[in-house]
Tab-separated table of C-alpha atoms in Angstrom:
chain	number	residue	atom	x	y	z
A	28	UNK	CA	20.381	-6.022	-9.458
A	29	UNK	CA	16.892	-6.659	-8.567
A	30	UNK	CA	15.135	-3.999	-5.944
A	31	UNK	CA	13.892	-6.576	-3.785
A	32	UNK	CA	15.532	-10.046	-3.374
A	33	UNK	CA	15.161	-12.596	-1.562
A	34	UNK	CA	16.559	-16.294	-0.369
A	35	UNK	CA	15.850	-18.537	-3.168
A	36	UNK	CA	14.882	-21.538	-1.107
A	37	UNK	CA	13.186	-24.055	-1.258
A	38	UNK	CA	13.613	-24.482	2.587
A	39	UNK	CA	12.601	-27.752	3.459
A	40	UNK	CA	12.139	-27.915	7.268
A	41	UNK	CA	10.320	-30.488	9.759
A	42	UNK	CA	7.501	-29.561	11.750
A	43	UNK	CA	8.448	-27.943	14.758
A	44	UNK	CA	11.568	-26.355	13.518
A	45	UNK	CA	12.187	-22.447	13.671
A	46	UNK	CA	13.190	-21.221	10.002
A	47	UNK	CA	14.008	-17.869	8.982
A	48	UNK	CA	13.944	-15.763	5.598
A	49	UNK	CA	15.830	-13.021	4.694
A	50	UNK	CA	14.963	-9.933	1.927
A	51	UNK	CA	17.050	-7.413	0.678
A	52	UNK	CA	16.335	-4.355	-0.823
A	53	UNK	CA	18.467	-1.919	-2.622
A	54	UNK	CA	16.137	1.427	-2.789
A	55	UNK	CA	16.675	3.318	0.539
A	56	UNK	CA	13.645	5.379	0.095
A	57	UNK	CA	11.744	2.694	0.769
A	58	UNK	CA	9.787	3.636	4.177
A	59	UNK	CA	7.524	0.509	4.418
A	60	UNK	CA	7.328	-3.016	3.878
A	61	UNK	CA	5.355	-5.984	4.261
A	62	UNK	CA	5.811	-9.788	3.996
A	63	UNK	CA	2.691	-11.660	1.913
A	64	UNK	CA	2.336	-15.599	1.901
A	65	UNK	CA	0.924	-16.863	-1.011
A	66	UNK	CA	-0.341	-20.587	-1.542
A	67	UNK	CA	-0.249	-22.770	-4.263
A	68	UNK	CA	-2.386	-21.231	-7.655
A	69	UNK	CA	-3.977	-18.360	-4.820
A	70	UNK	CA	-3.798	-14.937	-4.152
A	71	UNK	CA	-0.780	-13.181	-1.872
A	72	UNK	CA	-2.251	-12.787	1.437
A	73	UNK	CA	-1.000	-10.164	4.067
A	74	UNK	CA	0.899	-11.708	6.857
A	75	UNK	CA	2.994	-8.880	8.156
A	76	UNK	CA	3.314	-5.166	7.960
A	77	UNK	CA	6.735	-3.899	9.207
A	78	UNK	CA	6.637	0.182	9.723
A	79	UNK	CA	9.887	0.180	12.477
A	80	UNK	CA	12.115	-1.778	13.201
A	81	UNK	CA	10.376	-5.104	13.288
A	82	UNK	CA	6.646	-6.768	14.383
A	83	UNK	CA	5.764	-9.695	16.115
A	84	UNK	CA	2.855	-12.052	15.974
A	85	UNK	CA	2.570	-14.899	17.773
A	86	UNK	CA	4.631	-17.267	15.970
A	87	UNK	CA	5.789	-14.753	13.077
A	88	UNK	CA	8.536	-12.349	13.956
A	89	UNK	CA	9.643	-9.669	11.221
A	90	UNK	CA	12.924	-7.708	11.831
A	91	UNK	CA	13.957	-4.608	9.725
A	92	UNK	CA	17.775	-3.543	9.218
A	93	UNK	CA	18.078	-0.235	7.845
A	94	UNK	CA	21.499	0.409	7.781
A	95	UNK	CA	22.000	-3.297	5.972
A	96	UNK	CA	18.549	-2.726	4.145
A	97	UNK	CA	17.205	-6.246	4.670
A	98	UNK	CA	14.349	-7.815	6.690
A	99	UNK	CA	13.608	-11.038	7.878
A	100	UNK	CA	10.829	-13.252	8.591
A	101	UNK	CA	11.529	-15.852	11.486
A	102	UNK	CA	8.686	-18.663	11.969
A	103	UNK	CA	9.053	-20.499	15.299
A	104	UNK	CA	7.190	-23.774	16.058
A	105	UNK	CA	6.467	-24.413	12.279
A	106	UNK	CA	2.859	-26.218	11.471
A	107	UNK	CA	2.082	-28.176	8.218
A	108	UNK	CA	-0.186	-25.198	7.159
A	109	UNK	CA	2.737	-22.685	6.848
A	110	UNK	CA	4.087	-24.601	3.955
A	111	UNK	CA	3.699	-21.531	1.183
A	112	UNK	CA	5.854	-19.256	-0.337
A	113	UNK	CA	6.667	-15.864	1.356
A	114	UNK	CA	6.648	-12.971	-0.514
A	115	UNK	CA	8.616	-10.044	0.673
A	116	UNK	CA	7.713	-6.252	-0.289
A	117	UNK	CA	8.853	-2.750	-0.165
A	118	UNK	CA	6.823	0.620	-0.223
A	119	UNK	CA	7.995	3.780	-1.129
A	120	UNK	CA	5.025	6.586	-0.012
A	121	UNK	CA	4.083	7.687	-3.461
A	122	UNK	CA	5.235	5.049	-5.553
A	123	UNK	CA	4.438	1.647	-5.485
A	124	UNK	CA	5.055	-1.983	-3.935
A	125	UNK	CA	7.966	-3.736	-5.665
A	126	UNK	CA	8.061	-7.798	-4.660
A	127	UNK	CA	10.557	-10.430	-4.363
A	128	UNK	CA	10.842	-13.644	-6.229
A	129	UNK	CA	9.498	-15.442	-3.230
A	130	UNK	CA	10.793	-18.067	-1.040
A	131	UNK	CA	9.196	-21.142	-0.942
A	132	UNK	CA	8.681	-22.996	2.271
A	133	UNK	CA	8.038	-26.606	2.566
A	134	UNK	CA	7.280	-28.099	6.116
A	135	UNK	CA	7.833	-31.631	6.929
A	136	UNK	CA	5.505	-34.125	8.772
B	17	UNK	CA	-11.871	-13.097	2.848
B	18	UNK	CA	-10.397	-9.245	1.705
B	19	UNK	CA	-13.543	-8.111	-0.014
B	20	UNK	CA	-11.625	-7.688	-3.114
B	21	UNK	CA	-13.260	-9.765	-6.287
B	22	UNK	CA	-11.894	-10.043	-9.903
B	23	UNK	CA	-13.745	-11.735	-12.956
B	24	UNK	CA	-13.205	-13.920	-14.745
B	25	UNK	CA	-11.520	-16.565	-12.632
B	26	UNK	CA	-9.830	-18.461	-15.832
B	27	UNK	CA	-9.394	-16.990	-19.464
B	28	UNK	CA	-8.200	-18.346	-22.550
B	29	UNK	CA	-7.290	-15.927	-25.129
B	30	UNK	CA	-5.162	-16.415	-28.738
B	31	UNK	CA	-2.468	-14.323	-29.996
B	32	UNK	CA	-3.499	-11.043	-31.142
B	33	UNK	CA	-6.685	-10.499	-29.316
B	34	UNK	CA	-7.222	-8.444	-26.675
B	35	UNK	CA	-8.654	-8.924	-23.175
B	36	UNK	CA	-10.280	-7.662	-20.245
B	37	UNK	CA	-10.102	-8.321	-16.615
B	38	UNK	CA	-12.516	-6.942	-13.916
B	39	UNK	CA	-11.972	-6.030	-10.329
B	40	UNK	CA	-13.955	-4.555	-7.545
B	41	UNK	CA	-12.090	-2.645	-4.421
B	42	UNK	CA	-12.700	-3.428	-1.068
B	43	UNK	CA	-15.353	-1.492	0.583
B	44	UNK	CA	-13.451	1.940	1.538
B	45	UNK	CA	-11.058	1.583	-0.444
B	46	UNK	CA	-10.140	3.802	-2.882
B	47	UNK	CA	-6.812	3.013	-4.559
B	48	UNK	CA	-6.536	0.525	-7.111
B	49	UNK	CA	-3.442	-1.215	-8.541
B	50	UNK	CA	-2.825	-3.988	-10.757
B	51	UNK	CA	0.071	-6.906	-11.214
B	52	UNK	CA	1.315	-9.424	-13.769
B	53	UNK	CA	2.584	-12.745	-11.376
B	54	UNK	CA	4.687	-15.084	-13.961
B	55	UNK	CA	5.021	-18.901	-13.026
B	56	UNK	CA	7.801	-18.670	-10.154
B	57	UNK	CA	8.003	-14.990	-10.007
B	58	UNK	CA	6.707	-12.076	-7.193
B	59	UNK	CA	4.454	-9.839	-8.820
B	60	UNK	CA	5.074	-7.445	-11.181
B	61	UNK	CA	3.608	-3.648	-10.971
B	62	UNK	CA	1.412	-2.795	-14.125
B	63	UNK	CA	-0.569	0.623	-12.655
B	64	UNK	CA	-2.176	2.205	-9.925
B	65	UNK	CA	-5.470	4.031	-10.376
B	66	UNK	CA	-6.446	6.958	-7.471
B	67	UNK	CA	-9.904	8.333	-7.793
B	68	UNK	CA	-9.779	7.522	-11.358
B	69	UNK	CA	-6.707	8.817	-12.635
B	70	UNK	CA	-3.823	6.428	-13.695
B	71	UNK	CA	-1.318	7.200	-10.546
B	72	UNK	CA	1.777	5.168	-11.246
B	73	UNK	CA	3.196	2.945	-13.884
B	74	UNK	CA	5.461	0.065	-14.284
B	75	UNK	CA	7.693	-1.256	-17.087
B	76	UNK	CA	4.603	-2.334	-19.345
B	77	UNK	CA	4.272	-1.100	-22.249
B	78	UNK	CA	1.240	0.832	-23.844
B	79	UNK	CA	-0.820	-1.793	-24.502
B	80	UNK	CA	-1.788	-2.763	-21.505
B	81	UNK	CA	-4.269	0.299	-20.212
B	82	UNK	CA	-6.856	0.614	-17.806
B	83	UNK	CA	-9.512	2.079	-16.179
B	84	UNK	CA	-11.144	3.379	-13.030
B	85	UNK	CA	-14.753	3.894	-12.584
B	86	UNK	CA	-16.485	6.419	-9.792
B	87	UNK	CA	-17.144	3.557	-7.798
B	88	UNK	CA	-13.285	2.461	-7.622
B	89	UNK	CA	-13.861	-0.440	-9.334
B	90	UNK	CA	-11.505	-1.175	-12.179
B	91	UNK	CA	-10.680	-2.636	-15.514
B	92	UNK	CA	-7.779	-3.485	-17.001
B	93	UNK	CA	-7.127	-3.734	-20.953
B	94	UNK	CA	-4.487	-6.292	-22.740
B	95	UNK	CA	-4.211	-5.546	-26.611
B	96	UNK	CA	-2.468	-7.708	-29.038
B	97	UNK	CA	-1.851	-10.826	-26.707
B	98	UNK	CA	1.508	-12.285	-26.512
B	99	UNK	CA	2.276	-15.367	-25.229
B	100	UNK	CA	4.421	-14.067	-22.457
B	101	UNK	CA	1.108	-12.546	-21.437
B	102	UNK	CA	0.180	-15.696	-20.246
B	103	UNK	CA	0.300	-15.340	-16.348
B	104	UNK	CA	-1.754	-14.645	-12.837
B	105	UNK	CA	-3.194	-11.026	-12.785
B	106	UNK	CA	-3.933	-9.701	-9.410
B	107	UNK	CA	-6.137	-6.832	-8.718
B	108	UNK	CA	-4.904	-4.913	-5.452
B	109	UNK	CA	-6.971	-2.591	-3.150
B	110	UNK	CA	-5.720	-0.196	-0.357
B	111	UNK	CA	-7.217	2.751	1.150
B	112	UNK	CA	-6.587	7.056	0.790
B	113	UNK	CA	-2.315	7.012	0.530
B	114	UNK	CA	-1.746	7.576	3.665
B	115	UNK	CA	0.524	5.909	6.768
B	116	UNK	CA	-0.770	2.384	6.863
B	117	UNK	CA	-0.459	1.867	3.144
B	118	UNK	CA	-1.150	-2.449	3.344
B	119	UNK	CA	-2.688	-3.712	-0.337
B	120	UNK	CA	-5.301	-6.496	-0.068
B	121	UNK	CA	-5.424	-8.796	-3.056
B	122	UNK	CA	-7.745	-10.483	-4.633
B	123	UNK	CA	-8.235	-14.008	-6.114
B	124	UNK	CA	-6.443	-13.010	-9.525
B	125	UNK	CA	-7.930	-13.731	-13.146
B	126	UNK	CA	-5.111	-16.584	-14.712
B	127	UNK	CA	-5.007	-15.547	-18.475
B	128	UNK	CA	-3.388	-18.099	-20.385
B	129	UNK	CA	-2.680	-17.148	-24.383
B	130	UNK	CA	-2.305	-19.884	-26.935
């Protein structure tokens, strides 16, 4: 089993809708973790950093589940421009980040 | 823009050879790590490099190595291409281990092996 999973996707949703991802990760040391979104042939860039039990902005909400060791990503309101994939990714103080496959999000005109 | 740059952009190697890839740490930063992305995949840890001392390792074997110079730039070193080499490298830079431990990537060098 893979230390960080996550939905497979591809989620194809129309503009406007409200979409959420889930992660799960199997290490329980891991402290910290952090969702990336990553475009087409580019670089992950940082979206989210989740240190308790979740973060919110503005559209993006991130929810962490200890005890079920998962976190999710909601996106309300979804624009054109979110269309990427989302990269989840756990931290371990001391070690290093471990990533998911992605998921890849397509939104709909 | 994160501040973090890597050169080359593109490189095309042959089996056998050996490569390598350049990156410069965002200002204040201090930490250093380095991933293989595969076609479809998340990225893969190769190392971490702390104040110029190799600070973690993945599953990679030895002939991938690397460097870290005094200004926290770093290098890293692919001998004996494979083809499975072929993929995105990204060059990560954080700051001191500490609570807030967010890497910030840069643009990636996409080796491709023939």
């Amino acid at each position: 089993r893979k230390e960080v999973e996550q939905d497979p996707g591809p989620f194809n949703v129309p503009e406007g809708a409200t979409v959420a991802f889930n992660c799960t990760y199997s290490n329980s040391a891991s402290q910290s973790f952090f969702w990336y979104r990553q475009d087409c042939r580019k670089e992950p860039k940082l979206l989210m950093s989740v240190y308790s039990s979740g973060n919110e902005d503005g559209r993006f909400t991130a929810q962490l589940n200890r005890a079920s060791q998962y976190i999710s990503l909601l996106i309300r309101d979804s624009k054109l421009s979110d269309s990427a994939t989302y990269l989840c990714a756990g931290y371990n103080y001391g070690q290093n980040f471990v990533f998911g496959p992605g998921t890849r999000l397509s939104v709909l005109p | 823009e994160t501040g973090v740059t890597q050169s080359p952009t593109h490189l095309i190697k042959t089996r056998g050879q050996q490569v390598t890839l350049r990156c410069s740490s965002q200002s204040g930063h201090n930490t250093v790590s380095w991933y293989q992305q595969a076609l479809g995949q998340g990225p893969q840890f190769i190392f971490q490099y702390y104040r110029e001392e190799e600070n973690g390792r993945g599953n990679f074997p030895p002939r991938f190595s690397g460097l870290q110079f005094p200004n926290y730039s770093s290098e890293l070193n692919v001998n004996a291409l494979e083809l499975d080499d072929s993929a995105l490298y990204l060059c990560a830079s954080s700051p001191t281990s500490g609570s807030r431990p967010e890497q910030f990537f840069g643009p990636g060098t996409r080796l491709t092996v023939l």
